[in-house]
Coordinates of C-alpha atoms and ligand atoms in Angstrom, one line a residue:
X1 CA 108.0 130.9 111.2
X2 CA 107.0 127.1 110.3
X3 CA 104.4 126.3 108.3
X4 CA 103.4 123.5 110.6
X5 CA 100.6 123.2 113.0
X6 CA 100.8 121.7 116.5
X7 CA 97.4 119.8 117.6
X8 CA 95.6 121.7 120.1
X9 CA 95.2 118.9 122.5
X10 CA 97.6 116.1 123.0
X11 CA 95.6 112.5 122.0
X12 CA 98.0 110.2 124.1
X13 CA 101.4 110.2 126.1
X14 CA 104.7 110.8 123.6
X15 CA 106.4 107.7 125.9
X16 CA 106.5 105.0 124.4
X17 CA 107.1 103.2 127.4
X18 CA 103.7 105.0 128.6
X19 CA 100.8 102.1 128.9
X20 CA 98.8 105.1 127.8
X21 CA 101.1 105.6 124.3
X22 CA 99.4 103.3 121.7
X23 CA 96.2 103.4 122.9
X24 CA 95.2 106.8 125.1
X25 CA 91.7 105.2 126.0
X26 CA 90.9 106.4 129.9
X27 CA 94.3 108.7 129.8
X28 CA 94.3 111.7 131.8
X29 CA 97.1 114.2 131.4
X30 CA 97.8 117.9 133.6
X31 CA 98.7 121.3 132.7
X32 CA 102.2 121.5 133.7
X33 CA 102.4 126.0 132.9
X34 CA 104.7 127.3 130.3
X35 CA 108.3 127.4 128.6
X36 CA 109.9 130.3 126.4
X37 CA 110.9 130.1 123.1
X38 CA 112.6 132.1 120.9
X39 CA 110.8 130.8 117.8
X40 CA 106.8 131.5 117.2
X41 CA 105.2 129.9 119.2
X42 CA 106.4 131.7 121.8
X43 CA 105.1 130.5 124.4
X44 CA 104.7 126.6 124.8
X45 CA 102.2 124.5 126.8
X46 CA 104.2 121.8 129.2
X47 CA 101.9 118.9 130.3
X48 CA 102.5 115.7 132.7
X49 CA 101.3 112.3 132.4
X50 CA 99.3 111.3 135.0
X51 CA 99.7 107.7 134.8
X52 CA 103.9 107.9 133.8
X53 CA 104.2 111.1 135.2
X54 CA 106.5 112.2 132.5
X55 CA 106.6 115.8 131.4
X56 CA 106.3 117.0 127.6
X57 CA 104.6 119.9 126.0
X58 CA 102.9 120.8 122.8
X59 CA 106.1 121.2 121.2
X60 CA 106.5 117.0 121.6
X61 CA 104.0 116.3 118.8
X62 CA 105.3 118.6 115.6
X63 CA 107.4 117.3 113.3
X64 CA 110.0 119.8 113.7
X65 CA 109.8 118.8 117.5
X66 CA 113.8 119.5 118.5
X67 CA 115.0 121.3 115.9
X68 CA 116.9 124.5 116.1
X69 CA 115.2 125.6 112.6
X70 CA 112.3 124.4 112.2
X71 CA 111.9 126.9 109.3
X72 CA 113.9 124.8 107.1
X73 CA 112.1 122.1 107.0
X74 CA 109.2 122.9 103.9
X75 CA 112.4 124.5 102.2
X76 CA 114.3 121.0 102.2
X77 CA 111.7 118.9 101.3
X78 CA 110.8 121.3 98.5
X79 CA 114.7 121.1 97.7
X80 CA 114.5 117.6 97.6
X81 CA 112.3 116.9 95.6
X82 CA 113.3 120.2 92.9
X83 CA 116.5 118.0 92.8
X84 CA 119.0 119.8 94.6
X85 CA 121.7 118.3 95.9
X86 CA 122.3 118.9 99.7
X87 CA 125.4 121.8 99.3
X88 CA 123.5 123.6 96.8
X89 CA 120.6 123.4 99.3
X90 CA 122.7 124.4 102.4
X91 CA 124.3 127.0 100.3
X92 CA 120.8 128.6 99.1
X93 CA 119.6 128.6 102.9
X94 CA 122.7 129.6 104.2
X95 CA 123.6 126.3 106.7
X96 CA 125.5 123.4 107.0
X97 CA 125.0 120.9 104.5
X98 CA 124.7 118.3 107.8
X99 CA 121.7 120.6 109.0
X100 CA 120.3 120.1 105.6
X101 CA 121.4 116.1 105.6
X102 CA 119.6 115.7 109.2
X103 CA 116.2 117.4 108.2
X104 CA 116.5 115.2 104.8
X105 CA 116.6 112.1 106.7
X106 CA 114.2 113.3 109.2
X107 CA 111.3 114.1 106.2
X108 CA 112.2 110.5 105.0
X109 CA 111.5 108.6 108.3
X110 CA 108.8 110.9 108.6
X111 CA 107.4 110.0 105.0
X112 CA 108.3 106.4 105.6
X113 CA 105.5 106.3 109.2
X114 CA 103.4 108.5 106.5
X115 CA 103.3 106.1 104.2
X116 CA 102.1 103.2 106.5
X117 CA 99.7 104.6 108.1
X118 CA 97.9 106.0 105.0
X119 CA 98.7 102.9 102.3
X120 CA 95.8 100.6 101.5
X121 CA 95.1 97.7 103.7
X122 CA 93.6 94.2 102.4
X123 CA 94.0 92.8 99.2
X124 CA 95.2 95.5 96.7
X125 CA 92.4 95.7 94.0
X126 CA 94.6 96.6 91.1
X127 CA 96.9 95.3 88.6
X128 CA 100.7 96.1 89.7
X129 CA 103.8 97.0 87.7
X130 CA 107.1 96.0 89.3
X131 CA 110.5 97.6 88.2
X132 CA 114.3 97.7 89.1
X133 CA 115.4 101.4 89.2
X134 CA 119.0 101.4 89.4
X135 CA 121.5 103.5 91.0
X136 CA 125.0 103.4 93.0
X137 CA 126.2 104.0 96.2
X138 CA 129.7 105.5 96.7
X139 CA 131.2 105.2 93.8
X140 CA 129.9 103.1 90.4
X141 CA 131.9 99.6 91.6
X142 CA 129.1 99.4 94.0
X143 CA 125.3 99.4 91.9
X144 CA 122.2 99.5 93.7
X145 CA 119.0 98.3 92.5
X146 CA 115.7 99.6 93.9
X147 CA 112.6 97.8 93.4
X148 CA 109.6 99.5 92.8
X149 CA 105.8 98.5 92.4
X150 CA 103.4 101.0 91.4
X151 CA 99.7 100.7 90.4
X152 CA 99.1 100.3 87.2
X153 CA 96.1 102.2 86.8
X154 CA 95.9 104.6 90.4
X155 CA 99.8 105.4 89.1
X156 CA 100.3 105.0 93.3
X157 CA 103.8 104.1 94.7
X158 CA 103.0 101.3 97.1
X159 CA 106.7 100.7 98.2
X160 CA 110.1 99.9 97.6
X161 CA 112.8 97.1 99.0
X162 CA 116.8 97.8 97.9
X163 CA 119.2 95.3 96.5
X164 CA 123.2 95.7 96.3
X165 CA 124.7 94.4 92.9
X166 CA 127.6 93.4 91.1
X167 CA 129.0 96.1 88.8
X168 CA 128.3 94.6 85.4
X169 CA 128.9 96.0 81.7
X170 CA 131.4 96.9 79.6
X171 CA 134.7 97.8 81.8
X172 CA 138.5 98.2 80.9
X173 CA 141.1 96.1 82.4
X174 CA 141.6 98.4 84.9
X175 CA 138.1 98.9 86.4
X176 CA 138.1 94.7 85.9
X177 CA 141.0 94.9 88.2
X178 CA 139.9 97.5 90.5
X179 CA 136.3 95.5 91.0
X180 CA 138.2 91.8 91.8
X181 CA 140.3 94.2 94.1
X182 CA 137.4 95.3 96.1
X183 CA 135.6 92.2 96.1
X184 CA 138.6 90.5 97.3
X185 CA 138.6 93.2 100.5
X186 CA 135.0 93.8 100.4
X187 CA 132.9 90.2 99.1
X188 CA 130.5 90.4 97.1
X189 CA 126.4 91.0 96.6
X190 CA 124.0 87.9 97.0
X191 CA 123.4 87.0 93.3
X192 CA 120.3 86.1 94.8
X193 CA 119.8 89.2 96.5
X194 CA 117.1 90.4 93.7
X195 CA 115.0 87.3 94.2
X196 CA 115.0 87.6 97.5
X197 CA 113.9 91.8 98.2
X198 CA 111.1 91.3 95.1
X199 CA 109.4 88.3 97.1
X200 CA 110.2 90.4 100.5
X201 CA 108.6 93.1 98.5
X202 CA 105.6 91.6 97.2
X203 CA 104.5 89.9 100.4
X204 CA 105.1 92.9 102.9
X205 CA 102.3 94.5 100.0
X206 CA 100.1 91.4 99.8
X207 CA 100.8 89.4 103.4
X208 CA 97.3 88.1 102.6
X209 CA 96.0 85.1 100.7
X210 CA 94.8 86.6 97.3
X211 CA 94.6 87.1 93.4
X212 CA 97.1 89.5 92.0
X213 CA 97.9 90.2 88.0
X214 CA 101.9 91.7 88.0
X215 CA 103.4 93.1 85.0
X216 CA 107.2 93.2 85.0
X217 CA 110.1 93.6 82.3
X218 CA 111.7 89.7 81.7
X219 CA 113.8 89.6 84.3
X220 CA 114.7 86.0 85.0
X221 CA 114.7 86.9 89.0
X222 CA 111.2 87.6 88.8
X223 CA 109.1 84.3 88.2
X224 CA 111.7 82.5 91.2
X225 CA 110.6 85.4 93.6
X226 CA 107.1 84.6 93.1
X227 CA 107.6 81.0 93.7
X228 CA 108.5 82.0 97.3
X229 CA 105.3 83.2 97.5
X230 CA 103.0 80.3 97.5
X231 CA 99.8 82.3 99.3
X232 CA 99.7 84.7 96.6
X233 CA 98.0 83.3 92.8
X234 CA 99.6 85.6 90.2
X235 CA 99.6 86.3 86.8
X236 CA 102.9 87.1 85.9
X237 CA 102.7 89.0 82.4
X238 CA 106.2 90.1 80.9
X239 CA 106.8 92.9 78.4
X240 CA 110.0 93.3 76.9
X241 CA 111.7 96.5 77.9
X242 CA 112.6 96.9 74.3
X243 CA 109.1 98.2 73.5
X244 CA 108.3 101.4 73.1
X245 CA 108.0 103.6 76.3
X246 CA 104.5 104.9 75.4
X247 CA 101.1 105.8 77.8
X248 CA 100.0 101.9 75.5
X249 CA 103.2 99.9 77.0
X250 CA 101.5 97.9 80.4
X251 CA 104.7 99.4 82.3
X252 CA 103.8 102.6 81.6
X253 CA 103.0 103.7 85.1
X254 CA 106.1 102.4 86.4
X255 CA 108.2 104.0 83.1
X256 CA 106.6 107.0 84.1
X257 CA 107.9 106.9 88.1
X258 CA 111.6 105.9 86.6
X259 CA 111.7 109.1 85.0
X260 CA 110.4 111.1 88.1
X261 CA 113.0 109.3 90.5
X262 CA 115.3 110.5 88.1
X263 CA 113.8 114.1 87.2
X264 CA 113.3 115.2 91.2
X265 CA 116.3 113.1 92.8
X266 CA 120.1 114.6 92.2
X267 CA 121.3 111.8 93.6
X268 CA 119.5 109.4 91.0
X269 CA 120.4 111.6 88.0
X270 CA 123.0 110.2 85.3
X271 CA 126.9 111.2 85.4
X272 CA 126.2 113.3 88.6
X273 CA 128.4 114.0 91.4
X274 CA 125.3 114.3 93.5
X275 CA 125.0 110.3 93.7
X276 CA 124.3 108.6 97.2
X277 CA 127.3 107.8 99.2
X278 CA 125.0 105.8 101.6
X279 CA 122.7 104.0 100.0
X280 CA 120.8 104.4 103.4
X281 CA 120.0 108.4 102.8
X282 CA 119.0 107.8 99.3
X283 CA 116.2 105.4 100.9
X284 CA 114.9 107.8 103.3
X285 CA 115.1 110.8 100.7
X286 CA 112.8 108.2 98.5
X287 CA 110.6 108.2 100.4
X288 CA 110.0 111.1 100.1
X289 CA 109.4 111.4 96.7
X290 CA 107.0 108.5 97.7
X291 CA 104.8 109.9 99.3
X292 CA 104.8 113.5 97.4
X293 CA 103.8 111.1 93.8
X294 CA 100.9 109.5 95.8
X295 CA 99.4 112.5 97.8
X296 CA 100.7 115.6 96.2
X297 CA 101.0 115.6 92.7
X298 CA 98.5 115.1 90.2
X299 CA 97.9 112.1 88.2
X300 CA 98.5 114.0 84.9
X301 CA 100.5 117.6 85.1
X302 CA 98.2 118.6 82.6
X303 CA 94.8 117.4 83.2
X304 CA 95.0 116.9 86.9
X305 CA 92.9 114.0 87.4
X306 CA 93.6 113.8 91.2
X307 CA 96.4 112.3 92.7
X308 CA 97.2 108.6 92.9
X309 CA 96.3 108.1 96.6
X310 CA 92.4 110.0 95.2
X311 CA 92.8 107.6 92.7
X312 CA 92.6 105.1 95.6
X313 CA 90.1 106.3 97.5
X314 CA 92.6 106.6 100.2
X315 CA 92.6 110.7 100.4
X316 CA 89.8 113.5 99.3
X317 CA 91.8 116.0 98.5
X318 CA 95.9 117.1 97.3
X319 CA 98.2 117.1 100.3
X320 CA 100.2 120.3 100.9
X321 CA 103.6 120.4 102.3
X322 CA 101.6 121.7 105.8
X323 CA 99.2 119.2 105.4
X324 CA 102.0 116.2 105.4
X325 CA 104.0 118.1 108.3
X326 CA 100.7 118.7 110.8
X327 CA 101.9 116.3 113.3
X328 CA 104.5 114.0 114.5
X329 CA 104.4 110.5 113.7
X330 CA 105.5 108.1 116.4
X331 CA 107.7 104.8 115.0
X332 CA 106.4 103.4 118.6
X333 CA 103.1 104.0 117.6
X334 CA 103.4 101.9 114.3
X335 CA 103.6 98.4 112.9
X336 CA 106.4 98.7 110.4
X337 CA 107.0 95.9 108.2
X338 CA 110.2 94.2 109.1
X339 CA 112.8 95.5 106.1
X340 CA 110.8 99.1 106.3
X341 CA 111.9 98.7 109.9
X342 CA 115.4 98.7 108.8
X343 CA 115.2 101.3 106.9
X344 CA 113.5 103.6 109.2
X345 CA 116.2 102.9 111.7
X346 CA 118.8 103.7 108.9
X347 CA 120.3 100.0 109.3
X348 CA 121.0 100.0 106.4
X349 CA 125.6 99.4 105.3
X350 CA 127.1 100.2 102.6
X351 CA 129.5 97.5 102.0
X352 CA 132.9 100.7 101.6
X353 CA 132.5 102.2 105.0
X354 CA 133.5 100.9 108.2
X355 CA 131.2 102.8 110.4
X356 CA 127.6 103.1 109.1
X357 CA 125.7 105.5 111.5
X358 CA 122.6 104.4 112.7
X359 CA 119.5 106.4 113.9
X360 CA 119.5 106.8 117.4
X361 CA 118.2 110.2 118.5
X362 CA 116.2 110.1 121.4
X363 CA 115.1 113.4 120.8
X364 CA 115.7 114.4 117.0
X365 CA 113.4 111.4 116.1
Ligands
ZN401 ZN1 102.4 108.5 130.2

């Protein structure tokens, strides 16, 4: 049986193109009887809009709303975030690894609307640490920065933009080959492309006029993003990422989320065949792990302290995996930032493929 709980009532009409969807002030809805199911519940409550007339049912606002087990879900996201890959995953629950891939992505576009609704509005009140974490896509000829800003005292994750890059480093003749081979087919990465997702980054966290102190490594990318944002007055403070990686360094908060990216995500972890091979799910499976380091694990494993989004003042208590699943969350319903947009509708190419799926269920949101 799942673990999730529908509302009793529904609060507004699921259709989007419903005048009664965003904001269900004056709506009026009728019981429309009953269907079967062959999952608990049982029995489902239909209902019609009165205004659009369209039909939906109790079952339209869960989060495993569609889905053919909807048992799976708490076991994948716990999977997840355990680092499993997706086979060993499929294997262990005894599926396909694409019923394991669609639930993944589902949690993460799930996570994502979580994350938006919940994350604190108005100017942010505390210092931030910002970070590359990198990774690759498809094979290691194509990198992939992800660029992370975290709090530097709450320890909360406030987001995350994606850059492609140039494989870099030592190489032999033959990878040197190989890489002017696929960038001769392929093209290349902005070089600018860093500059351009922290700034993206930084204002889709601070769209407001404000004061704002940023610690950061010395990464010359950095102080040229923050000249493209003119509304916001920041004190940039560098530390070198040669210093020790102690509670003392400033980047400590941000040091400390590396290592969980790494510690929770296969696809993150080094010399694994687990790695992303579209750079797309390893986005929505962040997310993820975003929202499980702000709102359900402690501070500190071993004193508890709360967790970062307590920290905040933006939650009273540690979300369960129940508690993050109660209900659906609808994109329609939300304003996303423009590049979380993208990722939410899994826009997202990687450069190798030709076809790049995006997300278009109408029903398997
Ligand atoms: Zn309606």
């Amino acid at each position: 049986m799942s673990e999730t709980a529908a509302p009793q009532a529904p609060r507004f009409c699921p259709n989007p193109a419903c005048a009664f969807h965003g904001d269900a002030r004056g709506w009026r809805y009728v019981r429309d009887g009953f269907h079967a199911r062959q999952r608990a519940p049982l029995r489902v409550q239909r209902y019609r809009c009165r205004h659009c007339r369209r039909r939906f049912s109790a079952q339209t606002f869960r989060p495993d709303y569609w889905l053919k087990r909807p048992d799976l879900l708490v076991p994948v996201l716990h999977g997840l975030l355990s680092c499993a890959c997706l086979r060993q995953l499929a294997r262990a629950l005894e599926v396909s690894p694409q019923t394991i891939l669609a639930q993944a992505n589902r949690l993460g576009r799930h996570c994502l609307l979580f994350h938006q609704l919940h994350r604190p509005r108005g100017p942010l009140t505390e210092p931030l640490v910002l970070d590359g974490f990198e990774s690759f896509e498809y094979s290691q000829f194509h990198p992939t920065r992800y660029h992370v800003v975290a709090g530097q005292a709450s320890h909360y994750f406030y987001g995350f933009t994606d850059s492609e890059l140039r494989r870099s480093g030592r190489m032999s003749r033959d990878q040197r080959q190989r890489r002017a081979a696929l960038e001769a087919r392929l093209g290349r990465p902005s070089p600018r492309s860093t500059e351009r997702e922290v700034a993206a980054l930084l204002a889709l966290l601070c769209p407001t006029a404000q004061e704002l102190t940023l610690h950061s490594d010395q990464h010359t990318d950095y102080p040229r993003a923050l000249r493209q944002l003119p509304h916001l007055r920041v004190s940039h403070r560098t530390t070198s990422s040669r210093a020790a990686r102690t509670a003392h360094n400033p980047l400590f908060s941000i040091n400390l989320l590396d290592l969980l990216i790494r510690h929770g995500g296969a696809n993150h972890k080094r010399e694994t065949i687990a790695f992303a091979k579209r750079r797309q799910m390893a986005i929505w499976r962040l997310w993820l792990l975003l929202v499980w380091r702000n709102h359900m694990k402690w501070f500190s494993e071993r004193r508890g302290q709360g967790t970062p989004a307590m920290r905040l003042g933006l939650a009273t208590r540690r979300l369960k995996p129940a508690d993050l699943l109660r209900e659906r969350l609808f994109v329609s319903r939300l304003e996303l930032p423009e590049r979380w947009r993208l990722y939410y509708w899994g826009r997202v190419t990687t450069r190798a493929l030709k076809h790049c799926r995006e997300h278009r269920c109408r029903y398997a949101f």
